[in-house]
Amino acid sequence: MLMRIGGEEAESGSGAWLDVVNPATGEVLDRVPAGDRGDVGRAYAAAGAASGGWAAKGPRERGKILFHGAEAIRAEHRDLARTLTREQGKPLREAVDEVRGCANVLEFFASISGCLSGDFIRLGPAGDGIVVREPVGVCGAIIPWNMPVILMGWKAGPALLAGNTLVLKPSSTTPLTTLSIAGILERAGLPPGVLNIVTGTGESAGQAIVAHPGIGKVSFTGNTATGIAVRKAAAPLMKEVTLELGGSDPMIVWKDADLGLAVDGAIRGRFYNAGQVCNAVKRVYVHEEIAARFQEMLLDRVRSLKVGDGLDPSVEMGPLQNRAQLERVEGQVDRLRDRGEGRVLAGGGRLRDPGHARGFFYTPTLVSDPAPDAGILQEEVFGPVLPVMAVPDLDTAIAEANRSRYGLGASVWTRDLGVARAVFERSAAGVVWVNRHLTSPPELPFGGVKESGLGRENGVQAISQWTRAKSLFLGW
Ligand code: NAD
């Protein structure tokens, strides 16, 4: 597939291409241009040319176009989901969820077009003040390979509603569905140049977006080390950045929890998308009175999860998205075993059956009581590996849950409102769930504290991240 610049398909000036590989089979699916600085420059020019007209449309008109875009995505969700499964690996039903989720996000932002309001402030006898929120102009968006479609929605929805135009770079390993969606949005009425997709690597196209002096803001989702590099590169240009980075979310299962619900929550929370979700359940702290029963129930479920090609409707977990990620997760579990940092109760290796030998499959893995300083608790594990620890009391559970460089989400599973409230108030996290994990509706602001990032996406609040306040003093 080709890039989309100014409403048209475009090759890269570099003349180079990148293969897109199906992670379930190891086969090359397609190829995309290896975009470079020159391509980012062309996309910036197209976004700049579209900028004035798009901003002038006004929020309601822009919202209508997003509504049409959402409907058009929904109408084509089956084909889009198949493309997503083939390039990303997730089971088809998760791909359908993600594509529909993107339509929902665009619809949510379309529905709040009336919220792009400013302020009127009475300043006393000297005059009055008016504050308007202006679009930033041409913005950049950089997204990872785990949830490319929903994250495209999280960025394009508020950015475009607010009147900005975008240069968006998908991950080099999952560009196809993003490109298809950009085409669908244009056919649904998005003017050419409002949303430009530059494919390519982070070192080339990604760095060029961050370094481009005309791009006023960059919203980045990816790992923490890359986020720090993006923030440093943006600093001398005074470029605003939103950083949605890694996570190591704790799940606290209290002694009065509905155990069936909590086990379902842990399975979905950890093994959805083969564990490659920023706000996945990455550590479970369970009250010692119910720990043995909980672990036994969990073990049964982990052992029975069906792993395979996401296009097979009976499959519950697909491969990891790319070979480097498979090797990273494999290394983390191997180190745990080598150092004697915990007991692997299930999984703990690649899927060995010959039918899946060429895909990037790792088996669903359960680890019991790793040492508090074990690597898999300190680092982000972006794969299907779940550590479970027994805790004696709530203070210990909360203290251990907070003992992380990350602070994206946290959940507590209980029927006791006092326990729920204590976890909510004392968690160092951007999002806390009670008897849920993972669910991130577009109505709720999303983002982290500590090394999980800066700024928030979603919610009405997202609009403020994509606009700048401008004040007018009226001296009567
Ligand atoms: P990554 O940081 O390697 O890549 C993310 C994107 O940045 C890709 O498009 C990549 O090409 C680009 N990139 C790489 N180097 C760059 C540079 N120097 N300058 C500009 N762009 C560059 O991340 P990944 O491995 O693709 O994604 C997994 C990570 O993303 C995990 O840590 C996960 O927790 C995180 N994530 C966070 C959220 C969130 O909302 N907090 C959501 C999803 C994923």
PDB file of C-alpha atoms in Angstrom, residues 49-283:
ATOM      1  CA  ALA A  49      -2.460  23.997   2.856  1.00  0.00           C
ATOM      2  CA  ALA A  50      -5.583  22.304   4.298  1.00  0.00           C
ATOM      3  CA  SER A  51      -5.268  23.958   7.701  1.00  0.00           C
ATOM      4  CA  GLY A  52      -7.016  27.312   7.148  1.00  0.00           C
ATOM      5  CA  GLY A  53     -10.050  25.838   5.380  1.00  0.00           C
ATOM      6  CA  TRP A  54     -10.463  23.087   7.966  1.00  0.00           C
ATOM      7  CA  ALA A  55     -10.238  25.462  10.933  1.00  0.00           C
ATOM      8  CA  ALA A  56     -12.684  27.849   9.242  1.00  0.00           C
ATOM      9  CA  LYS A  57     -15.369  25.177   8.963  1.00  0.00           C
ATOM     10  CA  GLY A  58     -16.280  25.480  12.601  1.00  0.00           C
ATOM     11  CA  PRO A  59     -16.724  22.667  15.112  1.00  0.00           C
ATOM     12  CA  ARG A  60     -20.211  21.541  14.107  1.00  0.00           C
ATOM     13  CA  GLU A  61     -19.289  21.099  10.444  1.00  0.00           C
ATOM     14  CA  ARG A  62     -16.099  19.239  11.383  1.00  0.00           C
ATOM     15  CA  GLY A  63     -18.116  17.088  13.770  1.00  0.00           C
ATOM     16  CA  LYS A  64     -20.534  16.133  10.969  1.00  0.00           C
ATOM     17  CA  ILE A  65     -17.635  14.950   8.824  1.00  0.00           C
ATOM     18  CA  LEU A  66     -16.337  12.842  11.724  1.00  0.00           C
ATOM     19  CA  PHE A  67     -19.843  11.339  12.128  1.00  0.00           C
ATOM     20  CA  HIS A  68     -19.897  10.366   8.454  1.00  0.00           C
ATOM     21  CA  GLY A  69     -16.398   8.968   8.800  1.00  0.00           C
ATOM     22  CA  ALA A  70     -17.459   6.830  11.773  1.00  0.00           C
ATOM     23  CA  GLU A  71     -20.418   5.439   9.815  1.00  0.00           C
ATOM     24  CA  ALA A  72     -18.196   4.652   6.844  1.00  0.00           C
ATOM     25  CA  ILE A  73     -15.694   2.806   9.065  1.00  0.00           C
ATOM     26  CA  ARG A  74     -18.509   0.797  10.617  1.00  0.00           C
ATOM     27  CA  ALA A  75     -19.843  -0.108   7.172  1.00  0.00           C
ATOM     28  CA  GLU A  76     -16.450  -1.581   6.255  1.00  0.00           C
ATOM     29  CA  HIS A  77     -15.534  -2.983   9.650  1.00  0.00           C
ATOM     30  CA  ARG A  78     -15.334  -6.613   8.528  1.00  0.00           C
ATOM     31  CA  ASP A  79     -12.700  -5.991   5.848  1.00  0.00           C
ATOM     32  CA  LEU A  80     -10.805  -3.593   8.095  1.00  0.00           C
ATOM     33  CA  ALA A  81     -10.802  -6.112  10.943  1.00  0.00           C
ATOM     34  CA  ARG A  82      -9.414  -8.851   8.689  1.00  0.00           C
ATOM     35  CA  THR A  83      -6.601  -6.548   7.591  1.00  0.00           C
ATOM     36  CA  LEU A  84      -5.912  -5.688  11.210  1.00  0.00           C
ATOM     37  CA  THR A  85      -5.759  -9.337  12.266  1.00  0.00           C
ATOM     38  CA  ARG A  86      -3.456 -10.183   9.368  1.00  0.00           C
ATOM     39  CA  GLU A  87      -0.983  -7.400  10.104  1.00  0.00           C
ATOM     40  CA  GLN A  88      -1.249  -7.267  13.893  1.00  0.00           C
ATOM     41  CA  GLY A  89      -2.088 -10.849  14.874  1.00  0.00           C
ATOM     42  CA  LYS A  90      -5.006 -10.301  17.275  1.00  0.00           C
ATOM     43  CA  PRO A  91      -8.059 -12.595  17.121  1.00  0.00           C
ATOM     44  CA  LEU A  92     -10.644 -11.401  14.622  1.00  0.00           C
ATOM     45  CA  ARG A  93     -13.228 -10.605  17.309  1.00  0.00           C
ATOM     46  CA  GLU A  94     -10.729  -8.300  19.037  1.00  0.00           C
ATOM     47  CA  ALA A  95      -9.971  -6.686  15.690  1.00  0.00           C
ATOM     48  CA  VAL A  96     -13.712  -6.103  15.149  1.00  0.00           C
ATOM     49  CA  ASP A  97     -13.901  -4.536  18.649  1.00  0.00           C
ATOM     50  CA  GLU A  98     -10.988  -2.286  17.850  1.00  0.00           C
ATOM     51  CA  VAL A  99     -12.320  -1.091  14.488  1.00  0.00           C
ATOM     52  CA  ARG A 100     -15.776  -0.434  15.957  1.00  0.00           C
ATOM     53  CA  GLY A 101     -14.061   1.231  18.903  1.00  0.00           C
ATOM     54  CA  CYS A 102     -12.351   3.647  16.511  1.00  0.00           C
ATOM     55  CA  ALA A 103     -15.745   4.530  14.987  1.00  0.00           C
ATOM     56  CA  ASN A 104     -17.128   5.068  18.523  1.00  0.00           C
ATOM     57  CA  VAL A 105     -14.261   7.391  19.404  1.00  0.00           C
ATOM     58  CA  LEU A 106     -14.764   9.516  16.288  1.00  0.00           C
ATOM     59  CA  GLU A 107     -18.489   9.647  17.059  1.00  0.00           C
ATOM     60  CA  PHE A 108     -17.839  10.663  20.651  1.00  0.00           C
ATOM     61  CA  PHE A 109     -15.653  13.573  19.548  1.00  0.00           C
ATOM     62  CA  ALA A 110     -18.181  14.549  16.866  1.00  0.00           C
ATOM     63  CA  SER A 111     -20.865  14.573  19.559  1.00  0.00           C
ATOM     64  CA  ILE A 112     -18.996  17.094  21.727  1.00  0.00           C
ATOM     65  CA  SER A 113     -18.458  19.645  18.973  1.00  0.00           C
ATOM     66  CA  GLY A 114     -20.528  22.066  21.066  1.00  0.00           C
ATOM     67  CA  CYS A 115     -17.951  21.840  23.867  1.00  0.00           C
ATOM     68  CA  LEU A 116     -15.300  23.782  21.944  1.00  0.00           C
ATOM     69  CA  SER A 117     -16.200  26.832  23.920  1.00  0.00           C
ATOM     70  CA  GLY A 118     -14.078  29.450  25.640  1.00  0.00           C
ATOM     71  CA  ASP A 119     -14.700  31.738  28.587  1.00  0.00           C
ATOM     72  CA  PHE A 120     -16.122  35.171  29.262  1.00  0.00           C
ATOM     73  CA  ILE A 121     -14.742  36.824  32.411  1.00  0.00           C
ATOM     74  CA  ARG A 122     -15.966  40.071  33.988  1.00  0.00           C
ATOM     75  CA  LEU A 123     -12.877  41.997  35.042  1.00  0.00           C
ATOM     76  CA  GLY A 124     -14.503  44.924  36.869  1.00  0.00           C
ATOM     77  CA  PRO A 125     -14.753  48.542  35.726  1.00  0.00           C
ATOM     78  CA  ALA A 126     -11.678  48.265  33.488  1.00  0.00           C
ATOM     79  CA  GLY A 127     -13.286  45.835  31.085  1.00  0.00           C
ATOM     80  CA  ASP A 128     -14.110  42.238  30.313  1.00  0.00           C
ATOM     81  CA  GLY A 129     -12.092  39.281  29.183  1.00  0.00           C
ATOM     82  CA  ILE A 130     -12.784  36.649  26.544  1.00  0.00           C
ATOM     83  CA  VAL A 131     -10.760  33.461  26.216  1.00  0.00           C
ATOM     84  CA  VAL A 132     -10.968  31.507  22.981  1.00  0.00           C
ATOM     85  CA  ARG A 133      -9.357  28.138  22.291  1.00  0.00           C
ATOM     86  CA  GLU A 134      -7.537  28.076  18.965  1.00  0.00           C
ATOM     87  CA  PRO A 135      -6.321  25.006  17.112  1.00  0.00           C
ATOM     88  CA  VAL A 136      -2.547  24.477  17.254  1.00  0.00           C
ATOM     89  CA  GLY A 137      -2.355  24.155  13.442  1.00  0.00           C
ATOM     90  CA  VAL A 138      -0.430  21.285  11.879  1.00  0.00           C
ATOM     91  CA  CYS A 139       0.152  18.558  14.466  1.00  0.00           C
ATOM     92  CA  GLY A 140       1.974  15.229  14.518  1.00  0.00           C
ATOM     93  CA  ALA A 141       0.749  11.861  15.811  1.00  0.00           C
ATOM     94  CA  ILE A 142       2.973   8.813  16.284  1.00  0.00           C
ATOM     95  CA  ILE A 143       1.445   5.463  17.204  1.00  0.00           C
ATOM     96  CA  PRO A 144       2.665   1.964  18.121  1.00  0.00           C
ATOM     97  CA  TRP A 145       1.778  -1.479  16.742  1.00  0.00           C
ATOM     98  CA  ASN A 146      -0.353  -2.902  19.542  1.00  0.00           C
ATOM     99  CA  MET A 147      -3.647  -1.048  18.973  1.00  0.00           C
ATOM    100  CA  PRO A 148      -3.056   0.974  15.796  1.00  0.00           C
ATOM    101  CA  VAL A 149      -6.690   1.575  14.913  1.00  0.00           C
ATOM    102  CA  ILE A 150      -8.066   2.669  18.264  1.00  0.00           C
ATOM    103  CA  LEU A 151      -5.020   4.850  18.896  1.00  0.00           C
ATOM    104  CA  MET A 152      -5.476   6.500  15.509  1.00  0.00           C
ATOM    105  CA  GLY A 153      -9.018   7.366  16.685  1.00  0.00           C
ATOM    106  CA  TRP A 154      -7.796   8.650  20.072  1.00  0.00           C
ATOM    107  CA  LYS A 155      -5.506  11.074  18.274  1.00  0.00           C
ATOM    108  CA  ALA A 156      -7.359  11.986  15.067  1.00  0.00           C
ATOM    109  CA  GLY A 157     -10.775  12.375  16.798  1.00  0.00           C
ATOM    110  CA  PRO A 158      -9.937  15.262  19.138  1.00  0.00           C
ATOM    111  CA  ALA A 159      -7.168  16.748  16.961  1.00  0.00           C
ATOM    112  CA  LEU A 160      -9.402  17.124  13.913  1.00  0.00           C
ATOM    113  CA  LEU A 161     -12.498  18.160  15.841  1.00  0.00           C
ATOM    114  CA  ALA A 162     -10.424  20.947  17.424  1.00  0.00           C
ATOM    115  CA  GLY A 163      -9.543  22.234  13.937  1.00  0.00           C
ATOM    116  CA  ASN A 164      -5.998  20.928  13.533  1.00  0.00           C
ATOM    117  CA  THR A 165      -4.625  19.031  10.562  1.00  0.00           C
ATOM    118  CA  LEU A 166      -2.417  15.994  11.102  1.00  0.00           C
ATOM    119  CA  VAL A 167       0.664  14.169   9.935  1.00  0.00           C
ATOM    120  CA  LEU A 168       0.263  10.699  11.422  1.00  0.00           C
ATOM    121  CA  LYS A 169       2.844   7.933  11.468  1.00  0.00           C
ATOM    122  CA  PRO A 170       1.747   4.374  12.228  1.00  0.00           C
ATOM    123  CA  SER A 171       4.269   1.812  13.377  1.00  0.00           C
ATOM    124  CA  SER A 172       6.291   0.377  10.499  1.00  0.00           C
ATOM    125  CA  THR A 173       4.966  -3.102  11.342  1.00  0.00           C
ATOM    126  CA  THR A 174       1.212  -2.215  11.343  1.00  0.00           C
ATOM    127  CA  PRO A 175       0.530   0.507   8.768  1.00  0.00           C
ATOM    128  CA  LEU A 176      -2.125  -1.136   6.568  1.00  0.00           C
ATOM    129  CA  THR A 177      -5.422  -0.675   8.441  1.00  0.00           C
ATOM    130  CA  THR A 178      -4.479   2.895   9.315  1.00  0.00           C
ATOM    131  CA  LEU A 179      -3.920   3.667   5.623  1.00  0.00           C
ATOM    132  CA  SER A 180      -7.253   2.075   4.673  1.00  0.00           C
ATOM    133  CA  ILE A 181      -9.085   4.113   7.312  1.00  0.00           C
ATOM    134  CA  ALA A 182      -7.535   7.367   6.099  1.00  0.00           C
ATOM    135  CA  GLY A 183      -8.880   6.585   2.602  1.00  0.00           C
ATOM    136  CA  ILE A 184     -12.336   5.797   4.013  1.00  0.00           C
ATOM    137  CA  LEU A 185     -12.426   9.064   5.969  1.00  0.00           C
ATOM    138  CA  GLU A 186     -11.526  11.021   2.837  1.00  0.00           C
ATOM    139  CA  ARG A 187     -14.281   9.322   0.851  1.00  0.00           C
ATOM    140  CA  ALA A 188     -16.657  10.186   3.706  1.00  0.00           C
ATOM    141  CA  GLY A 189     -15.892  13.896   3.299  1.00  0.00           C
ATOM    142  CA  LEU A 190     -12.611  14.668   5.070  1.00  0.00           C
ATOM    143  CA  PRO A 191     -10.923  17.267   2.828  1.00  0.00           C
ATOM    144  CA  PRO A 192      -7.570  16.284   1.268  1.00  0.00           C
ATOM    145  CA  GLY A 193      -4.585  17.160   3.417  1.00  0.00           C
ATOM    146  CA  VAL A 194      -6.472  17.196   6.732  1.00  0.00           C
ATOM    147  CA  LEU A 195      -5.169  13.731   7.670  1.00  0.00           C
ATOM    148  CA  ASN A 196      -1.890  12.607   6.091  1.00  0.00           C
ATOM    149  CA  ILE A 197      -0.307   9.235   6.757  1.00  0.00           C
ATOM    150  CA  VAL A 198       3.455   8.891   6.418  1.00  0.00           C
ATOM    151  CA  THR A 199       4.683   5.327   6.754  1.00  0.00           C
ATOM    152  CA  GLY A 200       8.226   4.555   7.848  1.00  0.00           C
ATOM    153  CA  THR A 201      10.495   3.818  10.762  1.00  0.00           C
ATOM    154  CA  GLY A 202      10.820   5.807  13.955  1.00  0.00           C
ATOM    155  CA  GLU A 203      14.445   6.695  13.202  1.00  0.00           C
ATOM    156  CA  SER A 204      13.477   8.232   9.873  1.00  0.00           C
ATOM    157  CA  ALA A 205       9.841   9.387   9.581  1.00  0.00           C
ATOM    158  CA  GLY A 206       9.161   9.519  13.354  1.00  0.00           C
ATOM    159  CA  GLN A 207      12.174  11.667  14.198  1.00  0.00           C
ATOM    160  CA  ALA A 208      11.435  13.918  11.222  1.00  0.00           C
ATOM    161  CA  ILE A 209       7.909  14.611  12.549  1.00  0.00           C
ATOM    162  CA  VAL A 210       9.251  15.503  15.992  1.00  0.00           C
ATOM    163  CA  ALA A 211      12.028  17.678  14.529  1.00  0.00           C
ATOM    164  CA  HIS A 212       9.883  19.520  11.969  1.00  0.00           C
ATOM    165  CA  PRO A 213       9.804  23.175  13.050  1.00  0.00           C
ATOM    166  CA  GLY A 214       6.336  23.801  11.609  1.00  0.00           C
ATOM    167  CA  ILE A 215       4.598  20.965  13.442  1.00  0.00           C
ATOM    168  CA  GLY A 216       3.362  22.647  16.616  1.00  0.00           C
ATOM    169  CA  LYS A 217       2.480  19.643  18.743  1.00  0.00           C
ATOM    170  CA  VAL A 218       3.192  15.927  18.777  1.00  0.00           C
ATOM    171  CA  SER A 219       1.048  13.310  20.442  1.00  0.00           C
ATOM    172  CA  PHE A 220       3.137  10.184  20.908  1.00  0.00           C
ATOM    173  CA  THR A 221       2.157   6.714  22.105  1.00  0.00           C
ATOM    174  CA  GLY A 222       4.864   4.126  22.570  1.00  0.00           C
ATOM    175  CA  ASN A 223       7.425   2.928  25.037  1.00  0.00           C
ATOM    176  CA  THR A 224       8.901   5.095  27.771  1.00  0.00           C
ATOM    177  CA  ALA A 225      12.458   5.223  26.402  1.00  0.00           C
ATOM    178  CA  THR A 226      11.202   6.451  23.018  1.00  0.00           C
ATOM    179  CA  GLY A 227       8.881   8.924  24.759  1.00  0.00           C
ATOM    180  CA  ILE A 228      11.829  10.431  26.622  1.00  0.00           C
ATOM    181  CA  ALA A 229      13.759  10.773  23.332  1.00  0.00           C
ATOM    182  CA  VAL A 230      10.730  12.449  21.739  1.00  0.00           C
ATOM    183  CA  ARG A 231      10.402  14.886  24.632  1.00  0.00           C
ATOM    184  CA  LYS A 232      14.108  15.786  24.448  1.00  0.00           C
ATOM    185  CA  ALA A 233      13.988  16.314  20.680  1.00  0.00           C
ATOM    186  CA  ALA A 234      10.875  18.490  20.988  1.00  0.00           C
ATOM    187  CA  ALA A 235      12.238  20.645  23.834  1.00  0.00           C
ATOM    188  CA  PRO A 236      14.484  23.052  21.875  1.00  0.00           C
ATOM    189  CA  LEU A 237      11.587  23.754  19.505  1.00  0.00           C
ATOM    190  CA  MET A 238       9.206  24.451  22.439  1.00  0.00           C
ATOM    191  CA  LYS A 239       6.953  21.876  20.846  1.00  0.00           C
ATOM    192  CA  GLU A 240       4.106  20.605  23.001  1.00  0.00           C
ATOM    193  CA  VAL A 241       4.089  16.859  23.525  1.00  0.00           C
ATOM    194  CA  THR A 242       1.545  14.413  24.864  1.00  0.00           C
ATOM    195  CA  LEU A 243       3.196  11.165  25.886  1.00  0.00           C
ATOM    196  CA  GLU A 244       1.206   7.970  26.412  1.00  0.00           C
ATOM    197  CA  LEU A 245       3.859   5.492  27.494  1.00  0.00           C
ATOM    198  CA  GLY A 246       4.359   2.140  29.141  1.00  0.00           C
ATOM    199  CA  GLY A 247       2.514   0.662  32.085  1.00  0.00           C
ATOM    200  CA  SER A 248       2.711  -2.120  34.658  1.00  0.00           C
ATOM    201  CA  ASP A 249      -0.830  -2.064  35.993  1.00  0.00           C
ATOM    202  CA  PRO A 250      -1.548  -3.846  39.275  1.00  0.00           C
ATOM    203  CA  MET A 251      -4.798  -5.707  39.972  1.00  0.00           C
ATOM    204  CA  ILE A 252      -5.741  -6.116  43.643  1.00  0.00           C
ATOM    205  CA  VAL A 253      -8.107  -8.992  44.409  1.00  0.00           C
ATOM    206  CA  TRP A 254      -9.619  -8.514  47.835  1.00  0.00           C
ATOM    207  CA  LYS A 255     -10.836 -11.430  50.034  1.00  0.00           C
ATOM    208  CA  ASP A 256     -14.532 -10.643  49.431  1.00  0.00           C
ATOM    209  CA  ALA A 257     -14.172 -10.466  45.624  1.00  0.00           C
ATOM    210  CA  ASP A 258     -16.479 -12.338  43.277  1.00  0.00           C
ATOM    211  CA  LEU A 259     -13.817 -14.874  42.317  1.00  0.00           C
ATOM    212  CA  GLY A 260     -15.365 -15.854  38.980  1.00  0.00           C
ATOM    213  CA  LEU A 261     -15.538 -12.210  37.940  1.00  0.00           C
ATOM    214  CA  ALA A 262     -11.977 -11.570  39.113  1.00  0.00           C
ATOM    215  CA  VAL A 263     -10.597 -14.601  37.236  1.00  0.00           C
ATOM    216  CA  ASP A 264     -12.407 -13.486  34.058  1.00  0.00           C
ATOM    217  CA  GLY A 265     -10.998 -10.009  34.611  1.00  0.00           C
ATOM    218  CA  ALA A 266      -7.443 -11.284  35.018  1.00  0.00           C
ATOM    219  CA  ILE A 267      -7.675 -13.487  31.918  1.00  0.00           C
ATOM    220  CA  ARG A 268      -9.096 -10.762  29.724  1.00  0.00           C
ATOM    221  CA  GLY A 269      -6.948  -8.101  31.359  1.00  0.00           C
ATOM    222  CA  ARG A 270      -3.713  -9.972  30.706  1.00  0.00           C
ATOM    223  CA  PHE A 271      -4.218 -12.131  27.608  1.00  0.00           C
ATOM    224  CA  TYR A 272      -6.281  -9.753  25.435  1.00  0.00           C
ATOM    225  CA  ASN A 273      -4.141  -8.888  22.404  1.00  0.00           C
ATOM    226  CA  ALA A 274      -1.571 -11.421  23.686  1.00  0.00           C
ATOM    227  CA  GLY A 275      -0.845  -9.114  26.605  1.00  0.00           C
ATOM    228  CA  GLN A 276       0.291  -6.275  24.353  1.00  0.00           C
ATOM    229  CA  VAL A 277      -1.802  -3.511  25.881  1.00  0.00           C
ATOM    230  CA  CYS A 278      -0.389  -0.547  27.791  1.00  0.00           C
ATOM    231  CA  ASN A 279      -3.043  -0.825  30.509  1.00  0.00           C
ATOM    232  CA  ALA A 280      -3.160  -4.627  30.636  1.00  0.00           C
ATOM    233  CA  VAL A 281      -3.140  -6.364  34.019  1.00  0.00           C
ATOM    234  CA  LYS A 282       0.599  -6.859  34.524  1.00  0.00           C
ATOM    235  CA  ARG A 283       0.738  -7.815  38.241  1.00  0.00           C
TER     236      ARG A 283
END
